[in-house]
Amino acid sequence: MRILRETRTITLSRTPGRTVEGRVRVRGFDLKSDVFDAHAERHEPVEIVVTELGQERRYRMPRPERPAMVMAALAAPIVARAIARTLKPRRSR
């Protein structure tokens, strides 16, 4: 099993005298065995780097407070209860 922890640089645009790159933090794992192979990666944007005429400007990307998947998992029980209450048959007296 191999653990991935690296920062990758991706060139977003390149023109004469100007280059725009994105830096992405990658975390994940790579598992190879006789039975099965598994690979998973999570990408988190770190910064945008603009190089213009030899000068470099960096624009940092804010880290998300919570990933969207965690928010959905936290909201699921609340939504399920609300749906169950709505669909519950009413008793007639």
Coordinates of C-alpha atoms in Angstrom, one line a residue:
M1 CA 0.0 0.0 0.0
R2 CA 1.3 3.4 -1.0
I3 CA 0.1 6.6 0.8
L4 CA 0.0 9.7 -1.5
R5 CA 0.8 13.1 0.0
E6 CA 2.1 15.5 -2.6
T7 CA 1.5 18.9 -4.2
R8 CA 1.0 18.9 -8.0
T9 CA 1.4 21.9 -10.3
I10 CA -0.9 22.2 -13.3
T11 CA -0.3 24.8 -16.0
L12 CA -3.7 26.5 -16.6
S13 CA -2.5 28.9 -19.4
R14 CA 0.7 29.9 -21.0
T15 CA 1.3 32.9 -23.3
P16 CA 4.6 34.6 -24.2
G17 CA 5.6 36.5 -21.0
R18 CA 2.8 35.1 -18.8
T19 CA 2.1 31.7 -17.2
V20 CA -0.8 30.8 -14.9
E21 CA -0.4 27.7 -12.8
G22 CA -2.5 26.0 -10.2
R23 CA -1.2 24.1 -7.2
V24 CA -3.2 21.2 -5.8
R25 CA -2.6 19.2 -2.7
V26 CA -3.3 15.5 -3.3
R27 CA -3.9 13.0 -0.5
G28 CA -4.9 9.4 -1.0
F29 CA -3.8 5.8 -1.3
D30 CA -2.8 3.2 -3.9
L31 CA -3.3 -0.4 -3.0
K32 CA -2.3 -3.3 -5.2
S33 CA -2.7 -6.9 -4.2
D34 CA -3.2 -10.3 -5.8
V35 CA -7.0 -10.1 -5.1
F36 CA -7.9 -6.5 -6.1
D37 CA -6.5 -3.1 -6.8
A38 CA -7.8 0.1 -5.2
H39 CA -6.9 3.7 -5.8
A40 CA -8.4 6.9 -4.3
E41 CA -7.3 10.5 -4.3
R42 CA -8.6 13.7 -2.8
H43 CA -7.7 17.0 -4.4
E44 CA -7.6 20.3 -2.5
P45 CA -6.7 23.5 -4.3
V46 CA -3.9 25.4 -2.6
E47 CA -3.0 28.4 -4.7
I48 CA -2.9 30.1 -8.1
V49 CA 0.5 31.3 -9.2
V50 CA 0.7 34.0 -12.0
T51 CA 4.2 34.6 -13.4
E52 CA 4.4 37.7 -15.5
L53 CA 7.6 39.2 -16.9
G54 CA 9.6 37.3 -14.3
Q55 CA 7.5 38.5 -11.3
E56 CA 5.5 35.9 -9.4
R57 CA 2.1 36.6 -7.7
R58 CA 0.5 34.1 -5.5
Y59 CA -3.2 33.9 -4.7
R60 CA -4.0 31.5 -1.9
M61 CA -7.2 29.5 -1.9
P62 CA -9.1 29.4 1.4
R63 CA -9.4 25.9 2.9
P64 CA -13.0 24.7 3.1
E65 CA -14.3 24.6 6.7
R66 CA -16.0 21.2 6.1
P67 CA -16.1 19.1 2.9
A68 CA -19.5 19.0 1.2
M69 CA -19.8 15.2 1.8
V70 CA -19.5 15.7 5.6
M71 CA -22.2 18.4 5.5
A72 CA -24.5 16.1 3.6
A73 CA -23.9 13.2 6.1
L74 CA -24.7 15.5 9.0
A75 CA -27.9 16.8 7.4
A76 CA -29.2 13.4 6.3
P77 CA -30.8 12.4 9.7
I78 CA -32.5 15.7 10.0
V79 CA -33.9 15.5 6.4
A80 CA -35.0 11.9 7.0
R81 CA -37.0 12.9 10.1
A82 CA -38.7 15.8 8.3
I83 CA -39.7 13.5 5.4
A84 CA -41.0 10.8 7.8
R85 CA -43.1 13.4 9.7
T86 CA -44.6 14.7 6.5
L87 CA -45.5 11.2 5.2
K88 CA -46.8 9.9 8.6
P89 CA -50.6 9.2 8.3
R90 CA -52.7 11.4 10.4
R91 CA -55.1 9.9 13.0
S92 CA -58.7 10.8 12.7
R93 CA -60.6 11.3 16.0

